[in-house]
Amino acid sequence: RKPDPCAIVLFGATGDLAQRKILPTLAHLIHDHPQPETMCIVAFARRPLGDDGWRSMVLESLDKYMPEDDKLDDEAKQAFAKRLFYCQSNFDEDEGYQRLKQLLEKLDKEQGTGGNRIYYLATPPDTDVEIIQSLGKAGLAQPEQTSQNGSSNGQQEKKSWVHIITEKPFGHDLESAKALNKVIGSVFHEDQIYRIDHYMGKETVQNIVALRFANSIMEPLWNQKYIDHIQIVVAESLGIESRAEYYEHAGAIKDIVQNHVMQILSLTCMEAPADFSPNDIRDEKVKVLRAICTLTPDEVAERTVRGQYTAGTMDGQQVPGYKQEKGVDPNSKTDTFMALKLYIENWRWADVPIYIRTGKRLPKRSTEVMVQFKRVPHQLYSKDEISGMKPNRLILRIQPEEGISLCIGAKKPGAANDLSSIDLDASYKTVFGIELPDAYERLIADCILGDSTLFIRRDEIEESWRIIDSITNAWTKMGPETVYPYAAGTWGPEEANKLIERDGREWVNP
Ligand code: BG6
C-alpha cells in the first residue's frame, strides 16, 4: 500500500537516540519512499538552532552514524536535509505548541503533508506526560476533520490521521505504566498509540510467527507433550556504554526482560491468531502473558538469579567492572545479568519451564530461542550408543547470524550402531541473499501505514509489568547480597548454572 504523506514531529530531536538511530533510519526511509517529496520531519527542541542549524547537525550525524556499507550519497543527504524543519520550544511552553501548530499547517499547504502527523517521543521518560498533555491542550492530538481532496470534484473524502510513537521505557513499574497509559489514553485513542519495542521490527522475530503458523510440521509438536523446555537468551558483549544514569535504575530485568524477552516469549508461545489483524495477534500475545502467574517471594528466590559484571577480558582486552563504569555508583547493586525460570499456566504449556538468560558483557552478542524436545518414549539404542547424541533442539537465531537450526540424531557410518548429532542449518542471509532490513525502518513505515500489529498494546505493557513487579518487589526484600558477581566475558554467575542444573538440564550457549 502506498503510504500517505505526513509530518513527523520529533521530540528529543537533538538527543542521542534521535541522532544515532531515528534520523539515519528516516533518511533511509525517505530515500526508499515512493513519494519522497511529501514527508517532512520537524524537530521540536529547546536549542536555538533554526532550520539551517538543525540541518547541519543532522548531516553531521548521518556521516557519523550511518554504517559504512549503508551510507547515502550526497544528493540523497541533501534531499533529506530539505525535508527537515525546526520548531524551537521548551516542552512546557504553550506558545511553542501553537508555533508548532502553525508550522504544521504551513507544511500541509506548502509541502503537501496532508494534515497527517506522527509525534515521535524520543525523550527522557519524565517529560512524556508534559508533552502528551501539551499536545492535547494545543488541539494537536486529533486529526482535523477536513478532507484532503475535497468531495466536490467527485474524489473520495479522506480523513487525515494523527499517530504517536513512544519509546521505552514505558513506565518503570506497573503503577507508573498504568498512570502513563491513563494520561496518554486521555489525549489519544488506543489505535493512535504506537509503543515501540524494536525487537518486534526484527525480521527474525517476525519469522517466529511464520515458522509456527505457515508450516504444518511445527504446530503438532509445539506443546507440552513434545517440548521438554524452552530457553530464551539475549546476550550482549557490550557493557552499558554511556548510559549509566538510565541503566542504574533499569538493570537487565527492566532493560531487556520486561520488553524484548516478553515479546519474544509471547510470539513463541501464543495460540494461532484468527488472522493478521493487529488486535487478533495482540489478543493472543497478551493471553500468554496473562497465563504467567505473579511470582511469590519464595518462587522468586528459587527461580531467579541476579548478577553484576566485574572486570574481565573480552576478546583479549581488559574491560572494567560495572561499578567502575562512568556514572555508576561504586556500591551499585544493579543487575547487569539475570536468569529466570517461568511457567505459562495453560493447556499448551503446563509444566514446560521457560528459562531466560540475559546480560551485558557476556562472551558474545547473541539472541536465540532454543526449543528442546522430549526424548523418544521408548529408547531402542543403548546408553553407549546414544552417548554422543544431544536431545532434539530447534534453535531460532534472532541475531546476529540470523537463521534456524535443527539438531537431530543420525547413525554414524560403520558397523556399530552409534549415533551422533547433526545440525540442519539455514542462514537467512545465505538463503535470501540480502541484508536484513533495519528494525526501526520497518516499524516507522508501519506507523505511517497505520498498522499497529508490531507495536505493544496497553494491556500487554501492563501484564508484563505485573510479572516484573513481582520479581523486583521480592528482590528488594531479599536484599543486595543476592546480586552475584561474574567476570566480564563469562556466561554469568555460577548460581545461574545451578538454577537450571537443579532441574537436570543445562544452558545451551549460543
Ligand atoms: C535496548 C537496550 O532496548 O536494546 C540496550 O536498552 C540493548 O541496553 C539493546 O543494548 C539491544 O538491542 P539489539 O537490537 O542490539 O539487540
Short mmCIF file of C-alpha atoms and ligand atoms in Angstrom, two decimals:
data_model
loop_
_atom_site.label_atom_id
_atom_site.label_comp_id
_atom_site.label_asym_id
_atom_site.label_seq_id
_atom_site.Cartn_x
_atom_site.Cartn_y
_atom_site.Cartn_z
CA ARG A 1 0.00 0.00 0.00
CA LYS A 2 1.21 3.49 -0.86
CA PRO A 3 2.00 5.45 2.32
CA ASP A 4 0.18 8.72 2.98
CA PRO A 5 2.16 11.94 3.09
CA CYS A 6 2.88 13.11 6.63
CA ALA A 7 4.85 15.30 9.01
CA ILE A 8 6.87 13.54 11.70
CA VAL A 9 7.43 15.70 14.77
CA LEU A 10 10.44 14.52 16.66
CA PHE A 11 10.66 15.30 20.37
CA GLY A 12 14.18 14.74 21.72
CA ALA A 13 15.48 15.51 18.22
CA THR A 14 18.93 16.60 19.37
CA GLY A 15 19.33 13.63 21.74
CA ASP A 16 21.41 10.51 21.32
CA LEU A 17 18.66 8.13 20.19
CA ALA A 18 17.39 10.53 17.54
CA GLN A 19 20.83 11.35 16.17
CA ARG A 20 22.21 7.81 16.24
CA LYS A 21 19.20 5.81 15.21
CA ILE A 22 15.98 7.60 14.30
CA LEU A 23 17.31 10.22 11.88
CA PRO A 24 19.53 7.83 9.89
CA THR A 25 16.52 5.49 9.69
CA LEU A 26 14.24 8.30 8.50
CA ALA A 27 16.83 9.35 5.91
CA HIS A 28 16.79 5.82 4.52
CA LEU A 29 13.03 5.65 4.68
CA ILE A 30 12.65 8.91 2.75
CA HIS A 31 15.22 7.72 0.26
CA ASP A 32 13.30 4.49 -0.32
CA HIS A 33 9.90 6.17 -0.03
CA PRO A 34 7.73 6.15 -3.15
CA GLN A 35 6.73 9.80 -2.55
CA PRO A 36 9.81 11.39 -1.00
CA GLU A 37 8.60 14.94 -1.53
CA THR A 38 5.63 14.51 0.80
CA MET A 39 7.26 13.61 4.12
CA CYS A 40 8.66 16.28 6.44
CA ILE A 41 10.49 15.92 9.75
CA VAL A 42 10.02 18.64 12.34
CA ALA A 43 12.30 18.88 15.35
CA PHE A 44 10.60 20.27 18.47
CA ALA A 45 13.54 21.18 20.67
CA ARG A 46 14.95 23.74 23.04
CA ARG A 47 18.26 24.79 21.47
CA PRO A 48 18.22 27.89 19.24
CA LEU A 49 19.26 26.10 16.05
CA GLY A 50 16.77 27.14 13.37
CA ASP A 51 16.20 25.09 10.20
CA ASP A 52 19.74 25.61 8.94
CA GLY A 53 21.47 24.78 12.22
CA TRP A 54 19.43 21.63 12.60
CA ARG A 55 20.03 20.54 9.03
CA SER A 56 23.81 20.84 9.53
CA MET A 57 23.60 18.91 12.79
CA VAL A 58 21.67 16.08 11.14
CA LEU A 59 24.01 15.91 8.14
CA GLU A 60 26.93 15.51 10.54
CA SER A 61 25.10 12.73 12.39
CA LEU A 62 24.32 10.91 9.16
CA ASP A 63 28.02 10.90 8.32
CA LYS A 64 28.91 9.73 11.78
CA TYR A 65 26.28 7.09 12.46
CA MET A 66 25.28 5.58 9.12
CA PRO A 67 27.18 2.33 8.71
CA GLU A 68 29.93 2.49 6.07
CA ASP A 69 28.21 -0.01 3.78
CA ASP A 70 24.85 1.72 4.09
CA LYS A 71 25.68 5.41 3.61
CA LEU A 72 23.55 7.65 1.40
CA ASP A 73 25.25 9.67 -1.32
CA ASP A 74 25.48 13.47 -1.08
CA GLU A 75 22.48 14.07 -3.31
CA ALA A 76 20.26 11.83 -1.17
CA LYS A 77 21.52 13.50 2.03
CA GLN A 78 20.82 16.98 0.68
CA ALA A 79 17.36 15.87 -0.43
CA PHE A 80 16.75 14.60 3.11
CA ALA A 81 18.02 17.84 4.65
CA LYS A 82 15.40 19.78 2.66
CA ARG A 83 12.69 17.78 4.44
CA LEU A 84 13.93 18.96 7.88
CA PHE A 85 12.29 21.84 9.79
CA TYR A 86 12.85 23.19 13.26
CA CYS A 87 10.46 24.49 15.91
CA GLN A 88 12.25 25.94 18.91
CA SER A 89 10.48 25.49 22.23
CA ASN A 90 10.67 24.07 25.72
CA PHE A 91 8.43 21.06 26.28
CA ASP A 92 6.30 23.00 28.79
CA GLU A 93 5.80 26.13 26.69
CA ASP A 94 2.19 26.57 25.49
CA GLU A 95 3.17 29.12 22.83
CA GLY A 96 5.73 26.64 21.50
CA TYR A 97 2.93 24.18 20.70
CA GLN A 98 0.99 26.97 18.98
CA ARG A 99 4.07 27.71 16.85
CA LEU A 100 4.26 24.00 16.08
CA LYS A 101 0.62 24.05 15.01
CA GLN A 102 1.24 26.94 12.65
CA LEU A 103 4.34 25.30 11.21
CA LEU A 104 2.46 22.04 10.59
CA GLU A 105 -0.37 23.89 8.84
CA LYS A 106 2.20 25.69 6.71
CA LEU A 107 3.81 22.36 5.77
CA ASP A 108 0.38 20.97 4.86
CA LYS A 109 -0.09 23.87 2.44
CA GLU A 110 3.42 24.19 1.07
CA GLN A 111 4.78 20.65 1.26
CA GLY A 112 1.59 18.64 0.95
CA THR A 113 1.82 16.75 4.26
CA GLY A 114 -1.96 16.35 4.14
CA GLY A 115 -2.76 17.02 7.80
CA ASN A 116 -1.23 13.65 8.75
CA ARG A 117 1.09 13.69 11.76
CA ILE A 118 3.30 11.41 13.76
CA TYR A 119 4.55 12.65 17.12
CA TYR A 120 7.66 10.70 17.94
CA LEU A 121 8.65 10.83 21.62
CA ALA A 122 12.36 10.01 21.75
CA THR A 123 12.58 11.82 25.06
CA PRO A 124 13.54 11.03 28.65
CA PRO A 125 10.51 9.33 30.24
CA ASP A 126 9.96 12.09 32.80
CA THR A 127 8.98 14.52 30.02
CA ASP A 128 6.41 12.28 28.31
CA VAL A 129 3.38 13.34 30.36
CA GLU A 130 4.10 17.03 29.84
CA ILE A 131 4.43 16.62 26.07
CA ILE A 132 1.33 14.45 25.72
CA GLN A 133 -0.81 16.82 27.76
CA SER A 134 0.52 19.87 25.91
CA LEU A 135 -0.28 18.28 22.54
CA GLY A 136 -3.80 17.64 23.77
CA LYS A 137 -4.20 21.17 25.14
CA ALA A 138 -2.98 22.71 21.88
CA GLY A 139 -5.55 20.73 19.88
CA LEU A 140 -2.81 18.80 18.10
CA ALA A 141 -3.73 15.28 19.20
CA GLN A 142 -6.73 14.67 16.98
CA PRO A 143 -6.90 14.96 13.19
CA GLU A 144 -8.56 17.89 11.50
CA GLN A 145 -11.88 16.70 10.15
CA THR A 146 -11.22 18.23 6.72
CA SER A 147 -10.93 16.26 3.53
CA GLN A 148 -7.72 16.21 1.54
CA ASN A 149 -9.12 16.03 -1.92
CA GLY A 150 -12.47 17.68 -1.34
CA SER A 151 -15.61 15.81 -2.30
CA SER A 152 -16.94 18.46 -4.70
CA ASN A 153 -14.81 17.19 -7.59
CA GLY A 154 -16.10 13.67 -7.08
CA GLN A 155 -12.95 12.37 -5.38
CA GLN A 156 -13.41 10.32 -2.26
CA GLU A 157 -13.15 12.21 1.02
CA LYS A 158 -10.08 11.21 3.00
CA LYS A 159 -9.62 11.98 6.69
CA SER A 160 -6.21 12.87 7.96
CA TRP A 161 -4.68 10.93 10.86
CA VAL A 162 -2.52 11.55 13.92
CA HIS A 163 -0.31 8.87 15.48
CA ILE A 164 2.06 8.98 18.44
CA ILE A 165 5.15 6.79 18.85
CA THR A 166 6.58 6.30 22.32
CA GLU A 167 9.97 4.81 23.04
CA LYS A 168 10.78 2.62 26.02
CA PRO A 169 10.92 2.70 28.95
CA PHE A 170 7.14 2.79 29.16
CA GLY A 171 6.90 3.34 32.91
CA HIS A 172 9.24 1.82 35.47
CA ASP A 173 6.73 -0.47 37.19
CA LEU A 174 3.08 -1.47 36.88
CA GLU A 175 1.76 1.59 38.68
CA SER A 176 3.74 4.11 36.61
CA ALA A 177 2.91 2.27 33.37
CA LYS A 178 -0.78 2.38 34.27
CA ALA A 179 -0.53 6.08 35.09
CA LEU A 180 1.20 6.80 31.78
CA ASN A 181 -1.37 4.72 29.90
CA LYS A 182 -4.10 6.73 31.59
CA VAL A 183 -2.57 10.06 30.57
CA ILE A 184 -1.86 9.04 27.00
CA GLY A 185 -5.29 7.41 26.77
CA SER A 186 -6.98 10.63 27.88
CA VAL A 187 -5.45 12.51 24.93
CA PHE A 188 -5.09 9.85 22.18
CA HIS A 189 -7.24 6.82 21.26
CA GLU A 190 -5.50 3.46 21.68
CA ASP A 191 -5.41 2.98 17.90
CA GLN A 192 -3.38 6.19 17.58
CA ILE A 193 -0.73 4.97 20.04
CA TYR A 194 2.36 3.11 18.77
CA ARG A 195 4.50 1.85 21.66
CA ILE A 196 7.77 0.75 20.12
CA ASP A 197 9.74 -2.34 21.01
CA HIS A 198 12.40 -2.51 18.33
CA TYR A 199 12.68 -6.30 18.67
CA MET A 200 9.26 -6.58 17.04
CA GLY A 201 10.69 -4.94 13.92
CA LYS A 202 13.40 -7.56 13.53
CA GLU A 203 12.76 -9.89 10.59
CA THR A 204 13.78 -12.91 12.59
CA VAL A 205 11.37 -12.13 15.41
CA GLN A 206 8.55 -11.98 12.85
CA ASN A 207 9.84 -15.21 11.43
CA ILE A 208 8.88 -16.97 14.68
CA VAL A 209 5.28 -16.47 13.57
CA ALA A 210 5.99 -17.64 10.01
CA LEU A 211 7.79 -20.72 11.24
CA ARG A 212 4.99 -21.68 13.58
CA PHE A 213 1.94 -20.86 11.52
CA ALA A 214 2.99 -21.24 7.89
CA ASN A 215 4.42 -24.74 8.32
CA SER A 216 2.29 -27.73 9.15
CA ILE A 217 5.13 -29.73 10.73
CA MET A 218 5.71 -27.41 13.69
CA GLU A 219 2.32 -26.89 15.25
CA PRO A 220 1.52 -30.53 16.18
CA LEU A 221 4.77 -30.69 18.17
CA TRP A 222 4.53 -27.24 19.71
CA ASN A 223 3.16 -28.17 23.14
CA GLN A 224 3.89 -29.79 26.48
CA LYS A 225 3.50 -33.28 25.05
CA TYR A 226 6.64 -32.98 22.89
CA ILE A 227 8.57 -30.00 24.23
CA ASP A 228 10.79 -30.51 27.26
CA HIS A 229 11.66 -26.87 27.81
CA ILE A 230 12.45 -23.59 26.06
CA GLN A 231 15.44 -21.31 26.54
CA ILE A 232 15.49 -17.66 25.51
CA VAL A 233 18.84 -15.93 25.60
CA VAL A 234 19.55 -12.27 24.92
CA ALA A 235 23.30 -11.99 25.37
CA GLU A 236 25.29 -8.82 24.80
CA SER A 237 29.04 -8.41 24.75
CA LEU A 238 28.79 -4.65 25.22
CA GLY A 239 28.79 -3.03 28.64
CA ILE A 240 26.48 -0.13 29.46
CA GLU A 241 28.44 2.37 27.35
CA SER A 242 27.49 5.92 28.37
CA ARG A 243 24.05 5.04 29.74
CA ALA A 244 24.79 4.73 33.47
CA GLU A 245 22.10 7.15 34.55
CA TYR A 246 19.37 5.17 32.81
CA TYR A 247 20.82 1.71 33.44
CA GLU A 248 21.33 2.17 37.17
CA HIS A 249 17.53 2.38 37.54
CA ALA A 250 16.68 -0.24 34.94
CA GLY A 251 19.05 -3.16 35.28
CA ALA A 252 18.81 -6.17 32.96
CA ILE A 253 15.30 -7.01 34.12
CA LYS A 254 13.72 -3.71 33.01
CA ASP A 255 16.10 -3.04 30.13
CA ILE A 256 15.60 -6.36 28.35
CA VAL A 257 13.28 -8.83 30.10
CA GLN A 258 10.21 -6.62 30.62
CA ASN A 259 10.10 -5.71 26.93
CA HIS A 260 12.19 -7.65 24.41
CA VAL A 261 12.12 -11.03 26.16
CA MET A 262 8.39 -10.83 26.90
CA GLN A 263 7.72 -10.07 23.23
CA ILE A 264 9.82 -13.00 22.00
CA LEU A 265 8.22 -15.24 24.60
CA SER A 266 4.67 -14.32 23.67
CA LEU A 267 5.24 -14.85 19.93
CA THR A 268 6.90 -18.20 20.63
CA CYS A 269 4.12 -19.43 22.88
CA MET A 270 0.88 -17.82 21.63
CA GLU A 271 -2.03 -19.63 20.01
CA ALA A 272 -2.67 -19.13 16.29
CA PRO A 273 -4.49 -15.83 15.72
CA ALA A 274 -7.62 -15.85 13.56
CA ASP A 275 -5.84 -13.56 11.08
CA PHE A 276 -3.11 -10.96 10.88
CA SER A 277 -5.19 -8.04 12.10
CA PRO A 278 -3.35 -6.03 14.77
CA ASN A 279 -5.79 -6.87 17.50
CA ASP A 280 -6.04 -10.59 16.78
CA ILE A 281 -2.29 -11.07 17.10
CA ARG A 282 -2.04 -8.89 20.16
CA ASP A 283 -5.02 -10.63 21.79
CA GLU A 284 -3.12 -13.91 21.51
CA LYS A 285 0.15 -12.42 22.75
CA VAL A 286 -1.45 -10.92 25.81
CA LYS A 287 -3.13 -14.22 26.70
CA VAL A 288 0.34 -15.76 27.07
CA LEU A 289 1.39 -13.04 29.50
CA ARG A 290 -1.85 -13.41 31.44
CA ALA A 291 -1.11 -17.11 31.86
CA ILE A 292 2.20 -16.34 33.59
CA CYS A 293 1.35 -16.17 37.27
CA THR A 294 2.58 -13.43 39.54
CA LEU A 295 5.57 -14.99 41.32
CA THR A 296 5.54 -15.37 45.09
CA PRO A 297 8.68 -14.24 47.01
CA ASP A 298 9.65 -17.91 47.52
CA GLU A 299 9.32 -18.59 43.80
CA VAL A 300 11.43 -15.53 43.03
CA ALA A 301 14.15 -16.77 45.40
CA GLU A 302 14.07 -20.18 43.74
CA ARG A 303 13.61 -19.22 40.09
CA THR A 304 15.66 -16.07 39.56
CA VAL A 305 19.36 -15.21 39.70
CA ARG A 306 20.79 -11.70 39.50
CA GLY A 307 24.34 -10.92 38.54
CA GLN A 308 26.64 -7.96 38.03
CA TYR A 309 29.81 -7.99 35.93
CA THR A 310 33.20 -7.37 37.41
CA ALA A 311 36.38 -6.57 35.47
CA GLY A 312 37.35 -9.21 32.94
CA THR A 313 38.67 -9.94 29.50
CA MET A 314 36.67 -9.59 26.31
CA ASP A 315 38.31 -10.53 23.01
CA GLY A 316 41.72 -10.32 24.66
CA GLN A 317 41.02 -6.81 26.01
CA GLN A 318 40.78 -5.98 29.70
CA VAL A 319 37.41 -4.27 30.45
CA PRO A 320 36.29 -2.58 33.68
CA GLY A 321 33.63 -3.95 36.01
CA TYR A 322 30.17 -2.40 36.17
CA LYS A 323 30.93 -0.47 39.36
CA GLN A 324 33.92 1.16 37.65
CA GLU A 325 31.87 2.36 34.65
CA LYS A 326 31.49 6.14 34.37
CA GLY A 327 28.48 7.42 36.31
CA VAL A 328 27.81 4.17 38.21
CA ASP A 329 27.55 4.20 42.00
CA PRO A 330 30.67 2.34 43.28
CA ASN A 331 28.34 0.44 45.64
CA SER A 332 25.72 -0.23 42.99
CA LYS A 333 23.69 -3.44 43.23
CA THR A 334 22.07 -3.07 39.82
CA ASP A 335 21.63 -6.34 37.93
CA THR A 336 23.52 -6.50 34.63
CA PHE A 337 22.57 -10.17 34.28
CA MET A 338 19.51 -12.18 35.11
CA ALA A 339 18.43 -15.77 34.76
CA LEU A 340 14.83 -16.74 35.29
CA LYS A 341 12.53 -19.72 35.10
CA LEU A 342 8.89 -19.11 34.21
CA TYR A 343 5.82 -21.26 33.62
CA ILE A 344 2.92 -20.49 31.33
CA GLU A 345 -0.06 -21.94 33.08
CA ASN A 346 -2.33 -23.11 30.30
CA TRP A 347 -3.15 -26.36 28.46
CA ARG A 348 -0.43 -26.00 25.84
CA TRP A 349 2.44 -25.19 28.19
CA ALA A 350 1.60 -26.84 31.52
CA ASP A 351 4.83 -27.93 33.29
CA VAL A 352 7.13 -26.75 30.47
CA PRO A 353 9.79 -24.50 32.01
CA ILE A 354 10.83 -21.43 30.06
CA TYR A 355 14.39 -20.50 31.01
CA ILE A 356 15.54 -16.96 30.28
CA ARG A 357 19.03 -15.51 30.38
CA THR A 358 20.17 -12.03 29.56
CA GLY A 359 23.21 -9.98 30.42
CA LYS A 360 25.79 -7.38 29.48
CA ARG A 361 29.45 -8.32 28.98
CA LEU A 362 28.67 -11.93 28.17
CA PRO A 363 31.13 -13.69 25.83
CA LYS A 364 29.25 -12.81 22.65
CA ARG A 365 26.28 -10.91 21.25
CA SER A 366 23.54 -13.37 20.51
CA THR A 367 19.76 -13.62 20.77
CA GLU A 368 18.24 -17.07 20.38
CA VAL A 369 15.18 -19.13 21.18
CA MET A 370 16.04 -22.77 21.80
CA VAL A 371 13.24 -25.31 21.88
CA GLN A 372 14.31 -28.63 23.32
CA PHE A 373 12.12 -31.63 22.52
CA LYS A 374 11.49 -34.60 24.80
CA ARG A 375 13.31 -37.89 24.37
CA VAL A 376 11.61 -40.63 22.39
CA PRO A 377 9.10 -42.55 24.52
CA HIS A 378 10.95 -45.84 24.18
CA GLN A 379 14.70 -45.90 23.55
CA LEU A 380 15.86 -48.70 21.23
CA TYR A 381 19.51 -47.71 21.38
CA SER A 382 21.74 -48.46 24.35
CA LYS A 383 23.15 -45.74 26.62
CA ASP A 384 26.55 -46.11 25.00
CA GLU A 385 25.16 -45.88 21.50
CA ILE A 386 23.39 -42.58 22.17
CA SER A 387 26.08 -41.10 24.42
CA GLY A 388 27.26 -38.83 21.57
CA MET A 389 23.80 -37.57 20.74
CA LYS A 390 22.22 -34.37 22.03
CA PRO A 391 18.46 -34.00 22.51
CA ASN A 392 16.48 -32.72 19.51
CA ARG A 393 16.78 -28.97 19.56
CA LEU A 394 15.32 -26.32 17.32
CA ILE A 395 17.25 -23.07 17.51
CA LEU A 396 15.82 -19.83 16.18
CA ARG A 397 18.76 -17.48 15.80
CA ILE A 398 17.34 -13.99 16.07
CA GLN A 399 20.76 -12.32 15.77
CA PRO A 400 23.49 -11.89 14.74
CA GLU A 401 23.81 -14.92 12.43
CA GLU A 402 20.11 -14.93 11.68
CA GLY A 403 18.77 -18.33 10.81
CA ILE A 404 17.35 -21.57 12.03
CA SER A 405 18.98 -24.81 13.06
CA LEU A 406 17.56 -28.22 13.92
CA CYS A 407 19.66 -30.70 15.83
CA ILE A 408 18.77 -34.33 15.11
CA GLY A 409 20.36 -37.70 15.80
CA ALA A 410 21.90 -39.72 12.99
CA LYS A 411 23.73 -43.03 12.79
CA LYS A 412 27.47 -42.73 12.33
CA PRO A 413 28.69 -44.66 9.32
CA GLY A 414 30.15 -48.03 10.28
CA ALA A 415 29.29 -51.44 11.70
CA ALA A 416 28.40 -50.14 15.18
CA ASN A 417 25.00 -48.62 15.95
CA ASP A 418 26.50 -45.42 17.36
CA LEU A 419 24.52 -42.22 16.99
CA SER A 420 25.70 -38.67 16.75
CA SER A 421 24.02 -35.25 16.42
CA ILE A 422 23.90 -33.31 13.19
CA ASP A 423 22.63 -29.79 12.61
CA LEU A 424 20.30 -28.95 9.75
CA ASP A 425 21.14 -25.32 9.42
CA ALA A 426 19.89 -22.42 7.31
CA SER A 427 21.05 -18.84 7.36
CA TYR A 428 18.50 -16.25 6.23
CA LYS A 429 21.18 -14.09 4.61
CA THR A 430 22.52 -17.01 2.57
CA VAL A 431 19.09 -18.28 1.60
CA PHE A 432 17.60 -14.93 0.67
CA GLY A 433 20.86 -13.35 -0.45
CA ILE A 434 20.11 -9.94 1.07
CA GLU A 435 20.99 -7.99 4.18
CA LEU A 436 18.08 -7.96 6.59
CA PRO A 437 16.33 -4.58 6.82
CA ASP A 438 16.63 -2.41 9.90
CA ALA A 439 14.02 -2.96 12.62
CA TYR A 440 13.32 0.76 13.09
CA GLU A 441 12.76 1.32 9.37
CA ARG A 442 10.09 -1.37 9.31
CA LEU A 443 8.36 -0.05 12.44
CA ILE A 444 8.27 3.59 11.38
CA ALA A 445 7.00 2.57 7.94
CA ASP A 446 4.23 0.54 9.64
CA CYS A 447 3.28 3.51 11.79
CA ILE A 448 2.94 5.68 8.67
CA LEU A 449 0.75 2.99 7.11
CA GLY A 450 -1.36 2.82 10.28
CA ASP A 451 -0.52 -0.81 11.00
CA SER A 452 -0.04 -1.33 14.72
CA THR A 453 0.43 -5.13 14.64
CA LEU A 454 4.08 -4.93 15.66
CA PHE A 455 3.53 -2.34 18.39
CA ILE A 456 2.74 -3.01 22.01
CA ARG A 457 -0.81 -2.61 23.23
CA ARG A 458 -1.79 -1.12 26.56
CA ASP A 459 -2.75 -4.44 28.17
CA GLU A 460 0.48 -6.12 27.02
CA ILE A 461 2.55 -3.45 28.73
CA GLU A 462 0.59 -3.77 31.94
CA GLU A 463 0.68 -7.57 32.02
CA SER A 464 4.45 -7.65 31.53
CA TRP A 465 4.97 -5.11 34.31
CA ARG A 466 2.78 -7.21 36.62
CA ILE A 467 5.18 -10.13 36.19
CA ILE A 468 8.30 -7.97 36.50
CA ASP A 469 6.99 -6.18 39.61
CA SER A 470 6.51 -9.48 41.41
CA ILE A 471 10.20 -10.20 40.85
CA THR A 472 11.64 -6.78 41.66
CA ASN A 473 9.47 -6.45 44.79
CA ALA A 474 10.78 -9.78 46.07
CA TRP A 475 14.36 -8.79 45.18
CA THR A 476 14.01 -5.64 47.27
CA LYS A 477 13.06 -7.77 50.28
CA MET A 478 15.82 -10.31 49.54
CA GLY A 479 18.46 -7.59 49.84
CA PRO A 480 21.51 -6.80 47.76
CA GLU A 481 23.66 -9.77 48.79
CA THR A 482 21.85 -11.91 46.19
CA VAL A 483 23.38 -9.95 43.30
CA TYR A 484 26.19 -12.33 42.34
CA PRO A 485 29.37 -11.15 40.64
CA TYR A 486 30.53 -12.61 37.32
CA ALA A 487 33.65 -11.71 35.41
CA ALA A 488 33.10 -9.83 32.13
CA GLY A 489 33.47 -12.31 29.29
CA THR A 490 31.79 -15.22 31.12
CA TRP A 491 28.24 -16.59 30.93
CA GLY A 492 27.10 -15.10 34.25
CA PRO A 493 27.39 -16.24 37.85
CA GLU A 494 27.65 -19.90 38.83
CA GLU A 495 24.25 -19.61 40.58
CA ALA A 496 22.63 -19.33 37.12
CA ASN A 497 24.02 -22.76 36.21
CA LYS A 498 22.69 -24.17 39.47
CA LEU A 499 19.22 -22.78 38.66
CA ILE A 500 18.90 -24.99 35.58
CA GLU A 501 21.07 -27.89 36.71
CA ARG A 502 18.75 -28.44 39.70
CA ASP A 503 16.14 -29.46 37.11
CA GLY A 504 18.55 -31.90 35.43
CA ARG A 505 19.02 -29.56 32.45
CA GLU A 506 21.78 -27.32 31.14
CA TRP A 507 22.11 -23.98 29.40
CA VAL A 508 22.79 -24.21 25.71
CA ASN A 509 25.25 -21.43 24.96
CA PRO A 510 24.85 -19.78 21.55
C1 BG6 B 1 17.83 -1.77 24.09
C2 BG6 B 1 18.51 -1.75 25.43
O1 BG6 B 1 16.43 -1.77 24.23
O2 BG6 B 1 18.21 -2.94 23.38
C3 BG6 B 1 20.01 -1.83 25.28
O3 BG6 B 1 18.17 -0.56 26.13
C4 BG6 B 1 20.38 -3.03 24.45
O4 BG6 B 1 20.64 -1.90 26.55
C5 BG6 B 1 19.61 -3.03 23.14
O5 BG6 B 1 21.78 -2.96 24.20
C6 BG6 B 1 19.85 -4.30 22.38
O6 BG6 B 1 19.30 -4.18 21.10
P1 BG6 B 1 19.86 -5.04 19.90
O7 BG6 B 1 18.96 -4.72 18.77
O8 BG6 B 1 21.28 -4.61 19.69
O9 BG6 B 1 19.77 -6.45 20.35
#
